[in-house]
Amino acid sequence: MSQRSGIEEVARRARQVLPAGGVIDDPARLRTYECDGLAHYRVVPALVVIPEDADQLAAVVRACAEHRVPFVARGSGTGLSGGALPHAEGVLVVTSRMRAIRAVRRDDQRAVVEPGVINLDVTRAATPYGYYYAPDPSSQQICSIGGNVAENSGGAHCLKYGFTTHHVMAADFVTADGDRVRLGGAAPDSPGYDLLGAVVGSEGTLGIVTEVTVRLVRLPEEVRTLLVGFGSTDQAGAAVSAIIAAGVVPAAIEMMDELAIAAAEEAVHCGYPEGAGAVLVIELDGPAVEVEAEYVGVERLCRDNGAFEQRVATDPAERALIWKGRKSAFAAVGRISPDYIVQDGVIPRTSLPQVLAAIAELSATSGVRVANVFHAGDGNLHPLVLFDEARPGEAEAAEEVSGAILDLCISHGGSITGEHGVGVDKARFMPRMYDEADLDTMQLVRCAFDPQSIANPGKVFPTPRLCGEVPGKRKGVHPLQDEGRAEIF
Amino acid sequence: MPATTAEVVDVLREAAAAGHVVVPSGRGTKLTWGRPVEPDVLLDLSPMDRVIDHQPGDLIVHVEAGATLAAVQEAVGRAGQRLALDETVPGGTIGGILATNASGPIRMQAGTARDLLIGVTVVRADGVVAKAGGRVVKNVAGYDLGKLMVGSFGTLAVVTEAVFRLHPLPEVQRWVTVEPDHLARAAHAVIHSQAVPWAVEVDGSTLSVLLGGRAAGVAARVAVVQALIGGTVSDVAPAWWGRYPWQPGEIGLKITCALSGLSAVLAAAGPRVRGSAGVGVLYAVADRADDVARLREVAARHDGTVVVVDAPADVKASVDVWGPVPALDLMRRVKREFDPDRRLSPGRFVGGI
């Protein structure tokens, strides 16, 4: 059966179960789905479906499985690694019509939501009960919980509160066969393998969640945000190390270097300390007395490490002002450069000075400007590599510097992605971080969940593993075959 | 008794060639947990007990699976840090804790082994060595194989090395202990308060709340808890803290529930109940095997489960140790990919895995 007839079969089935408007095959409308947040990868999907519930979604996936048609799940399409990049011969399954918050169970500290629900809306629904949803990727006003589950999203506050994987307790899940199963439970420690732990962060390559039960966290009694100016990133880095060494776990510690600060000033006039070579945004939260005690310590440690200006915000308006510069940083870079790459790498926190020096050297020798914005507390770097597409060779040079930064992360024992995911963008870097056996072993999980390899194929892994080997089958040539005494048909 | 990952590879290759059943083990403190399995080869990892690397500035430690939790705590404690896991069974190893996902009171503050593990090295049943994760806390590159290994009871692969994130040792710890009129109500008052409890534990009719951190903060939080539930303050833990309530030869259960089900589950579990009320994970001693089914009904009404953790062989033979497990088919498929010939701890886990 040809691929084309397969997609036609899936479209026919989708029209039977989805309402009109839920199935899109008009070329012009298909084009609006051609990319996610990483816009330089573009593929027009063969079909877009927008199911309203799990039954409809499962029916479409089942049809895909029957006809071996690839499918890609998409939430709000804000991902930065091309994880929701469509497949040209496949179906894009969009969850934006599955936006019900089913329950906020304050006594259980749980919320039950559909995958298309916007991250911040979970917090909005929980706030009246004194609770919130902790993972806060910077796109939280538009990104979806389903996308967060796929990417194991972090955010500025994951230093203290952890990532999506620490906050997802259970999920209704549609397998790559189109079967519906329950993973995890509202109570902790469901017996059996932690399949949910494998699914979170699997970037849509194992199946699609259709309902998610998340943990809610008590809103802190007190939040205090500091904006601290330093002469250099070295001083700011030393302050971060001193804070961590003192046993303080702030809710967030963010760093911006001179170029990133300049961009933010240009864009949003955030009024950061003048002449700063680096700023730290440090947020402390918790019981009021505890926050006060930590604040005194942090303030002193910053001063000891060369801070020349410290401002503190105690109310939401002041806090928003401090965060404005940091949160606008990615977009702000657009003011000082026509094009830029947002990189996402991780290093052990103590390697920060060496890695920043090496990035500066890379920048100097290549002539490519790099602005640094990062989650300093957990060593998650977001270097912004600047270039001008219109000038010949600049894009390539920027791409090269961006890749070299990832190599730096790997050589310091870090990771090629801390929160944006591998997607289509970094699959080729996976073999630099993991050897063949590592990648082969990860793909055993893929083979268990999706032996036909139809769930978001081509993402995460540079080379797909062939599944469906007969259990117990030997690798390589059988000894009898080798001796010419047997043949395998 | 292998001393290196390479020797584990040798053992598993030989076992594969001979068709032998292998059961990985540390100090054997939890070897009777799960369904019984008769090994041809008991893979004793206790010689692999090194703390390979501790980076205090990065708050991480890299250890071999046979290292005891106590030895790891001693090593990282010198830098004022700890691996935030409780030693629920004395003498247990890192590998054993990972295999069982054993957890104690501190899970309310720091999570379980699942949440602290950031990198893992395993040897597969076919002798292939693989690693996942790494040495940094934040890392979303590739599948999180560590999560699959934690709580898998040695049925997927043999964990030989692990990297964990660490926490600073608290400046002070205080326990507020009380016998409230209504246990679940008192627990809820603390759970939903602004005291940031590090643990809310029950033992029979006793409730004990742990608060840790900086001296000034802890003093204020103790006052908040006392205003809610009264009780006496101590700087040492109650004697029963972080220990299972059962003795060898008894029927030991793990009962979970959504927090709103605490009252019902505590009532049903009987007098010998203990555990982390603050997160809905309790342990109890059952008098008779028949109690299991009854408790399962109660727990299920509150989204929870009951597992027979440890029990005499005749009891294990007569009850469903693991209880009903959703997504069993997917779990079997994972097992089939990792260990198609069922050589690793066969039958020990859910659904006969």
mmCIF file with all atom_site columns, C-alpha atoms in Angstrom, chain A residues 283-434:
data_model
loop_
_atom_site.group_PDB
_atom_site.id
_atom_site.type_symbol
_atom_site.label_atom_id
_atom_site.label_alt_id
_atom_site.label_comp_id
_atom_site.label_asym_id
_atom_site.label_entity_id
_atom_site.label_seq_id
_atom_site.pdbx_PDB_ins_code
_atom_site.Cartn_x
_atom_site.Cartn_y
_atom_site.Cartn_z
_atom_site.occupancy
_atom_site.B_iso_or_equiv
_atom_site.pdbx_formal_charge
_atom_site.auth_seq_id
_atom_site.auth_comp_id
_atom_site.auth_asym_id
_atom_site.auth_atom_id
_atom_site.pdbx_PDB_model_num
ATOM 1   C CA . GLU A 1 283 ? 14.538 34.962 43.738 1.00 0.00 ? 283 GLU A CA 1
ATOM 2   C CA . LEU A 1 284 ? 13.988 33.624 47.234 1.00 0.00 ? 284 LEU A CA 1
ATOM 3   C CA . ASP A 1 285 ? 10.669 32.185 48.325 1.00 0.00 ? 285 ASP A CA 1
ATOM 4   C CA . GLY A 1 286 ? 9.146  30.354 51.266 1.00 0.00 ? 286 GLY A CA 1
ATOM 5   C CA . PRO A 1 287 ? 8.083  31.185 54.819 1.00 0.00 ? 287 PRO A CA 1
ATOM 6   C CA . ALA A 1 288 ? 8.688  34.880 55.561 1.00 0.00 ? 288 ALA A CA 1
ATOM 7   C CA . VAL A 1 289 ? 11.221 34.331 58.334 1.00 0.00 ? 289 VAL A CA 1
ATOM 8   C CA . GLU A 1 290 ? 13.184 31.853 56.225 1.00 0.00 ? 290 GLU A CA 1
ATOM 9   C CA . VAL A 1 291 ? 13.255 34.218 53.249 1.00 0.00 ? 291 VAL A CA 1
ATOM 10  C CA . GLU A 1 292 ? 14.487 37.076 55.445 1.00 0.00 ? 292 GLU A CA 1
ATOM 11  C CA . ALA A 1 293 ? 17.310 34.894 56.833 1.00 0.00 ? 293 ALA A CA 1
ATOM 12  C CA . GLU A 1 294 ? 18.325 33.750 53.349 1.00 0.00 ? 294 GLU A CA 1
ATOM 13  C CA . TYR A 1 295 ? 18.110 37.281 51.995 1.00 0.00 ? 295 TYR A CA 1
ATOM 14  C CA . VAL A 1 296 ? 20.576 38.591 54.558 1.00 0.00 ? 296 VAL A CA 1
ATOM 15  C CA . GLY A 1 297 ? 23.014 35.829 53.630 1.00 0.00 ? 297 GLY A CA 1
ATOM 16  C CA . VAL A 1 298 ? 22.632 36.239 49.873 1.00 0.00 ? 298 VAL A CA 1
ATOM 17  C CA . GLU A 1 299 ? 22.976 40.011 50.050 1.00 0.00 ? 299 GLU A CA 1
ATOM 18  C CA . ARG A 1 300 ? 26.269 39.646 51.955 1.00 0.00 ? 300 ARG A CA 1
ATOM 19  C CA . LEU A 1 301 ? 27.641 36.956 49.619 1.00 0.00 ? 301 LEU A CA 1
ATOM 20  C CA . CYS A 1 302 ? 26.924 39.123 46.594 1.00 0.00 ? 302 CYS A CA 1
ATOM 21  C CA . ARG A 1 303 ? 28.667 42.096 48.226 1.00 0.00 ? 303 ARG A CA 1
ATOM 22  C CA . ASP A 1 304 ? 31.662 39.924 49.171 1.00 0.00 ? 304 ASP A CA 1
ATOM 23  C CA . ASN A 1 305 ? 31.981 38.886 45.535 1.00 0.00 ? 305 ASN A CA 1
ATOM 24  C CA . GLY A 1 306 ? 32.031 42.397 44.111 1.00 0.00 ? 306 GLY A CA 1
ATOM 25  C CA . ALA A 1 307 ? 28.391 43.384 43.640 1.00 0.00 ? 307 ALA A CA 1
ATOM 26  C CA . PHE A 1 308 ? 28.252 47.146 43.146 1.00 0.00 ? 308 PHE A CA 1
ATOM 27  C CA . GLU A 1 309 ? 24.496 47.567 43.192 1.00 0.00 ? 309 GLU A CA 1
ATOM 28  C CA . GLN A 1 310 ? 21.651 45.526 44.700 1.00 0.00 ? 310 GLN A CA 1
ATOM 29  C CA . ARG A 1 311 ? 17.952 46.202 44.391 1.00 0.00 ? 311 ARG A CA 1
ATOM 30  C CA . VAL A 1 312 ? 15.244 44.217 46.077 1.00 0.00 ? 312 VAL A CA 1
ATOM 31  C CA . ALA A 1 313 ? 11.619 43.796 45.076 1.00 0.00 ? 313 ALA A CA 1
ATOM 32  C CA . THR A 1 314 ? 9.022  42.644 47.539 1.00 0.00 ? 314 THR A CA 1
ATOM 33  C CA . ASP A 1 315 ? 5.759  43.290 45.714 1.00 0.00 ? 315 ASP A CA 1
ATOM 34  C CA . PRO A 1 316 ? 4.548  41.806 42.443 1.00 0.00 ? 316 PRO A CA 1
ATOM 35  C CA . ALA A 1 317 ? 4.912  45.074 40.488 1.00 0.00 ? 317 ALA A CA 1
ATOM 36  C CA . GLU A 1 318 ? 8.536  45.571 41.477 1.00 0.00 ? 318 GLU A CA 1
ATOM 37  C CA . ARG A 1 319 ? 9.237  41.914 40.855 1.00 0.00 ? 319 ARG A CA 1
ATOM 38  C CA . ALA A 1 320 ? 7.753  42.109 37.385 1.00 0.00 ? 320 ALA A CA 1
ATOM 39  C CA . LEU A 1 321 ? 10.045 45.050 36.614 1.00 0.00 ? 321 LEU A CA 1
ATOM 40  C CA . ILE A 1 322 ? 13.143 43.056 37.554 1.00 0.00 ? 322 ILE A CA 1
ATOM 41  C CA . TRP A 1 323 ? 11.987 39.994 35.602 1.00 0.00 ? 323 TRP A CA 1
ATOM 42  C CA . LYS A 1 324 ? 11.035 42.120 32.584 1.00 0.00 ? 324 LYS A CA 1
ATOM 43  C CA . GLY A 1 325 ? 14.624 42.454 31.401 1.00 0.00 ? 325 GLY A CA 1
ATOM 44  C CA . ARG A 1 326 ? 15.377 38.759 31.851 1.00 0.00 ? 326 ARG A CA 1
ATOM 45  C CA . LYS A 1 327 ? 12.155 37.488 30.333 1.00 0.00 ? 327 LYS A CA 1
ATOM 46  C CA . SER A 1 328 ? 12.447 39.716 27.307 1.00 0.00 ? 328 SER A CA 1
ATOM 47  C CA . ALA A 1 329 ? 16.084 38.805 26.699 1.00 0.00 ? 329 ALA A CA 1
ATOM 48  C CA . PHE A 1 330 ? 15.601 36.350 23.825 1.00 0.00 ? 330 PHE A CA 1
ATOM 49  C CA . ALA A 1 331 ? 13.314 38.603 21.850 1.00 0.00 ? 331 ALA A CA 1
ATOM 50  C CA . ALA A 1 332 ? 15.328 41.687 22.799 1.00 0.00 ? 332 ALA A CA 1
ATOM 51  C CA . VAL A 1 333 ? 18.371 40.353 21.019 1.00 0.00 ? 333 VAL A CA 1
ATOM 52  C CA . GLY A 1 334 ? 16.383 40.969 17.842 1.00 0.00 ? 334 GLY A CA 1
ATOM 53  C CA . ARG A 1 335 ? 16.997 44.704 18.517 1.00 0.00 ? 335 ARG A CA 1
ATOM 54  C CA . ILE A 1 336 ? 20.749 44.364 18.227 1.00 0.00 ? 336 ILE A CA 1
ATOM 55  C CA . SER A 1 337 ? 20.929 41.648 15.580 1.00 0.00 ? 337 SER A CA 1
ATOM 56  C CA . PRO A 1 338 ? 18.689 40.781 12.614 1.00 0.00 ? 338 PRO A CA 1
ATOM 57  C CA . ASP A 1 339 ? 19.019 37.045 13.271 1.00 0.00 ? 339 ASP A CA 1
ATOM 58  C CA . TYR A 1 340 ? 20.085 34.871 16.157 1.00 0.00 ? 340 TYR A CA 1
ATOM 59  C CA . ILE A 1 341 ? 20.253 31.270 17.328 1.00 0.00 ? 341 ILE A CA 1
ATOM 60  C CA . VAL A 1 342 ? 18.989 30.445 20.835 1.00 0.00 ? 342 VAL A CA 1
ATOM 61  C CA . GLN A 1 343 ? 21.287 27.742 22.096 1.00 0.00 ? 343 GLN A CA 1
ATOM 62  C CA . ASP A 1 344 ? 20.510 25.505 25.075 1.00 0.00 ? 344 ASP A CA 1
ATOM 63  C CA . GLY A 1 345 ? 23.327 23.616 26.768 1.00 0.00 ? 345 GLY A CA 1
ATOM 64  C CA . VAL A 1 346 ? 24.202 22.528 30.282 1.00 0.00 ? 346 VAL A CA 1
ATOM 65  C CA . ILE A 1 347 ? 27.462 22.449 32.201 1.00 0.00 ? 347 ILE A CA 1
ATOM 66  C CA . PRO A 1 348 ? 28.341 21.614 35.774 1.00 0.00 ? 348 PRO A CA 1
ATOM 67  C CA . ARG A 1 349 ? 27.873 24.893 37.616 1.00 0.00 ? 349 ARG A CA 1
ATOM 68  C CA . THR A 1 350 ? 31.516 25.005 38.729 1.00 0.00 ? 350 THR A CA 1
ATOM 69  C CA . SER A 1 351 ? 32.702 25.021 35.098 1.00 0.00 ? 351 SER A CA 1
ATOM 70  C CA . LEU A 1 352 ? 30.933 28.315 34.446 1.00 0.00 ? 352 LEU A CA 1
ATOM 71  C CA . PRO A 1 353 ? 34.052 30.555 34.455 1.00 0.00 ? 353 PRO A CA 1
ATOM 72  C CA . GLN A 1 354 ? 36.053 28.278 32.112 1.00 0.00 ? 354 GLN A CA 1
ATOM 73  C CA . VAL A 1 355 ? 33.134 27.780 29.738 1.00 0.00 ? 355 VAL A CA 1
ATOM 74  C CA . LEU A 1 356 ? 32.281 31.482 29.589 1.00 0.00 ? 356 LEU A CA 1
ATOM 75  C CA . ALA A 1 357 ? 35.939 32.268 28.871 1.00 0.00 ? 357 ALA A CA 1
ATOM 76  C CA . ALA A 1 358 ? 35.961 29.650 26.118 1.00 0.00 ? 358 ALA A CA 1
ATOM 77  C CA . ILE A 1 359 ? 32.757 31.053 24.603 1.00 0.00 ? 359 ILE A CA 1
ATOM 78  C CA . ALA A 1 360 ? 34.308 34.543 24.656 1.00 0.00 ? 360 ALA A CA 1
ATOM 79  C CA . GLU A 1 361 ? 37.334 33.156 22.849 1.00 0.00 ? 361 GLU A CA 1
ATOM 80  C CA . LEU A 1 362 ? 35.167 31.392 20.288 1.00 0.00 ? 362 LEU A CA 1
ATOM 81  C CA . SER A 1 363 ? 33.379 34.654 19.720 1.00 0.00 ? 363 SER A CA 1
ATOM 82  C CA . ALA A 1 364 ? 36.610 36.643 19.396 1.00 0.00 ? 364 ALA A CA 1
ATOM 83  C CA . THR A 1 365 ? 38.290 34.279 16.946 1.00 0.00 ? 365 THR A CA 1
ATOM 84  C CA . SER A 1 366 ? 35.202 33.817 14.774 1.00 0.00 ? 366 SER A CA 1
ATOM 85  C CA . GLY A 1 367 ? 33.940 37.389 14.943 1.00 0.00 ? 367 GLY A CA 1
ATOM 86  C CA . VAL A 1 368 ? 30.496 36.053 15.829 1.00 0.00 ? 368 VAL A CA 1
ATOM 87  C CA . ARG A 1 369 ? 28.857 37.908 18.706 1.00 0.00 ? 369 ARG A CA 1
ATOM 88  C CA . VAL A 1 370 ? 27.385 35.828 21.534 1.00 0.00 ? 370 VAL A CA 1
ATOM 89  C CA . ALA A 1 371 ? 25.064 37.203 24.211 1.00 0.00 ? 371 ALA A CA 1
ATOM 90  C CA . ASN A 1 372 ? 24.780 35.027 27.313 1.00 0.00 ? 372 ASN A CA 1
ATOM 91  C CA . VAL A 1 373 ? 21.609 34.508 29.271 1.00 0.00 ? 373 VAL A CA 1
ATOM 92  C CA . PHE A 1 374 ? 21.359 31.587 31.611 1.00 0.00 ? 374 PHE A CA 1
ATOM 93  C CA . HIS A 1 375 ? 19.882 29.734 34.517 1.00 0.00 ? 375 HIS A CA 1
ATOM 94  C CA . ALA A 1 376 ? 23.095 30.064 36.511 1.00 0.00 ? 376 ALA A CA 1
ATOM 95  C CA . GLY A 1 377 ? 21.899 28.016 39.474 1.00 0.00 ? 377 GLY A CA 1
ATOM 96  C CA . ASP A 1 378 ? 21.791 24.793 37.504 1.00 0.00 ? 378 ASP A CA 1
ATOM 97  C CA . GLY A 1 379 ? 24.376 25.557 34.826 1.00 0.00 ? 379 GLY A CA 1
ATOM 98  C CA . ASN A 1 380 ? 21.855 25.789 31.991 1.00 0.00 ? 380 ASN A CA 1
ATOM 99  C CA . LEU A 1 381 ? 23.285 28.156 29.374 1.00 0.00 ? 381 LEU A CA 1
ATOM 100 C CA . HIS A 1 382 ? 21.279 29.963 26.733 1.00 0.00 ? 382 HIS A CA 1
ATOM 101 C CA . PRO A 1 383 ? 23.921 31.598 24.571 1.00 0.00 ? 383 PRO A CA 1
ATOM 102 C CA . LEU A 1 384 ? 22.340 33.760 21.862 1.00 0.00 ? 384 LEU A CA 1
ATOM 103 C CA . VAL A 1 385 ? 24.475 33.551 18.760 1.00 0.00 ? 385 VAL A CA 1
ATOM 104 C CA . LEU A 1 386 ? 24.009 36.663 16.613 1.00 0.00 ? 386 LEU A CA 1
ATOM 105 C CA . PHE A 1 387 ? 24.232 36.902 12.843 1.00 0.00 ? 387 PHE A CA 1
ATOM 106 C CA . ASP A 1 388 ? 22.807 38.571 9.774  1.00 0.00 ? 388 ASP A CA 1
ATOM 107 C CA . GLU A 1 389 ? 21.261 36.191 7.291  1.00 0.00 ? 389 GLU A CA 1
ATOM 108 C CA . ALA A 1 390 ? 21.674 38.820 4.539  1.00 0.00 ? 390 ALA A CA 1
ATOM 109 C CA . ARG A 1 391 ? 25.456 38.784 4.803  1.00 0.00 ? 391 ARG A CA 1
ATOM 110 C CA . PRO A 1 392 ? 27.092 35.863 3.064  1.00 0.00 ? 392 PRO A CA 1
ATOM 111 C CA . GLY A 1 393 ? 28.716 33.313 5.341  1.00 0.00 ? 393 GLY A CA 1
ATOM 112 C CA . GLU A 1 394 ? 27.361 34.726 8.607  1.00 0.00 ? 394 GLU A CA 1
ATOM 113 C CA . ALA A 1 395 ? 24.672 32.117 9.098  1.00 0.00 ? 395 ALA A CA 1
ATOM 114 C CA . GLU A 1 396 ? 27.175 29.311 8.611  1.00 0.00 ? 396 GLU A CA 1
ATOM 115 C CA . ALA A 1 397 ? 29.678 30.948 10.971 1.00 0.00 ? 397 ALA A CA 1
ATOM 116 C CA . ALA A 1 398 ? 26.975 31.352 13.617 1.00 0.00 ? 398 ALA A CA 1
ATOM 117 C CA . GLU A 1 399 ? 25.889 27.737 13.185 1.00 0.00 ? 399 GLU A CA 1
ATOM 118 C CA . GLU A 1 400 ? 29.493 26.662 13.667 1.00 0.00 ? 400 GLU A CA 1
ATOM 119 C CA . VAL A 1 401 ? 29.939 28.692 16.855 1.00 0.00 ? 401 VAL A CA 1
ATOM 120 C CA . SER A 1 402 ? 26.610 27.416 18.151 1.00 0.00 ? 402 SER A CA 1
ATOM 121 C CA . GLY A 1 403 ? 27.695 23.809 17.591 1.00 0.00 ? 403 GLY A CA 1
ATOM 122 C CA . ALA A 1 404 ? 31.106 24.482 19.139 1.00 0.00 ? 404 ALA A CA 1
ATOM 123 C CA . ILE A 1 405 ? 29.345 25.702 22.288 1.00 0.00 ? 405 ILE A CA 1
ATOM 124 C CA . LEU A 1 406 ? 27.571 22.363 22.550 1.00 0.00 ? 406 LEU A CA 1
ATOM 125 C CA . ASP A 1 407 ? 30.904 20.585 22.193 1.00 0.00 ? 407 ASP A CA 1
ATOM 126 C CA . LEU A 1 408 ? 32.190 22.728 25.055 1.00 0.00 ? 408 LEU A CA 1
ATOM 127 C CA . CYS A 1 409 ? 29.240 21.613 27.179 1.00 0.00 ? 409 CYS A CA 1
ATOM 128 C CA . ILE A 1 410 ? 29.901 17.956 26.375 1.00 0.00 ? 410 ILE A CA 1
ATOM 129 C CA . SER A 1 411 ? 33.635 18.246 27.081 1.00 0.00 ? 411 SER A CA 1
ATOM 130 C CA . HIS A 1 412 ? 32.843 19.673 30.515 1.00 0.00 ? 412 HIS A CA 1
ATOM 131 C CA . GLY A 1 413 ? 30.587 16.748 31.336 1.00 0.00 ? 413 GLY A CA 1
ATOM 132 C CA . GLY A 1 414 ? 27.361 18.563 30.553 1.00 0.00 ? 414 GLY A CA 1
ATOM 133 C CA . SER A 1 415 ? 24.452 18.116 28.174 1.00 0.00 ? 415 SER A CA 1
ATOM 134 C CA . ILE A 1 416 ? 23.437 19.282 24.710 1.00 0.00 ? 416 ILE A CA 1
ATOM 135 C CA . THR A 1 417 ? 20.040 20.341 26.016 1.00 0.00 ? 417 THR A CA 1
ATOM 136 C CA . GLY A 1 418 ? 18.724 21.305 29.418 1.00 0.00 ? 418 GLY A CA 1
ATOM 137 C CA . GLU A 1 419 ? 15.144 22.109 28.535 1.00 0.00 ? 419 GLU A CA 1
ATOM 138 C CA . HIS A 1 420 ? 14.503 22.763 24.847 1.00 0.00 ? 420 HIS A CA 1
ATOM 139 C CA . GLY A 1 421 ? 14.813 19.147 23.803 1.00 0.00 ? 421 GLY A CA 1
ATOM 140 C CA . VAL A 1 422 ? 16.687 17.344 21.051 1.00 0.00 ? 422 VAL A CA 1
ATOM 141 C CA . GLY A 1 423 ? 13.935 17.387 18.455 1.00 0.00 ? 423 GLY A CA 1
ATOM 142 C CA . VAL A 1 424 ? 15.083 17.556 14.884 1.00 0.00 ? 424 VAL A CA 1
ATOM 143 C CA . ASP A 1 425 ? 17.656 20.236 15.625 1.00 0.00 ? 425 ASP A CA 1
ATOM 144 C CA . LYS A 1 426 ? 20.093 18.322 17.825 1.00 0.00 ? 426 LYS A CA 1
ATOM 145 C CA . ALA A 1 427 ? 19.633 14.700 16.827 1.00 0.00 ? 427 ALA A CA 1
ATOM 146 C CA . ARG A 1 428 ? 22.984 14.850 15.080 1.00 0.00 ? 428 ARG A CA 1
ATOM 147 C CA . PHE A 1 429 ? 24.674 15.862 18.337 1.00 0.00 ? 429 PHE A CA 1
ATOM 148 C CA . MET A 1 430 ? 23.348 12.862 20.262 1.00 0.00 ? 430 MET A CA 1
ATOM 149 C CA . PRO A 1 431 ? 26.257 10.583 19.240 1.00 0.00 ? 431 PRO A CA 1
ATOM 150 C CA . ARG A 1 432 ? 28.691 13.109 20.701 1.00 0.00 ? 432 ARG A CA 1
ATOM 151 C CA . MET A 1 433 ? 27.064 12.723 24.096 1.00 0.00 ? 433 MET A CA 1
ATOM 152 C CA . TYR A 1 434 ? 26.090 9.062  24.027 1.00 0.00 ? 434 TYR A CA 1
#
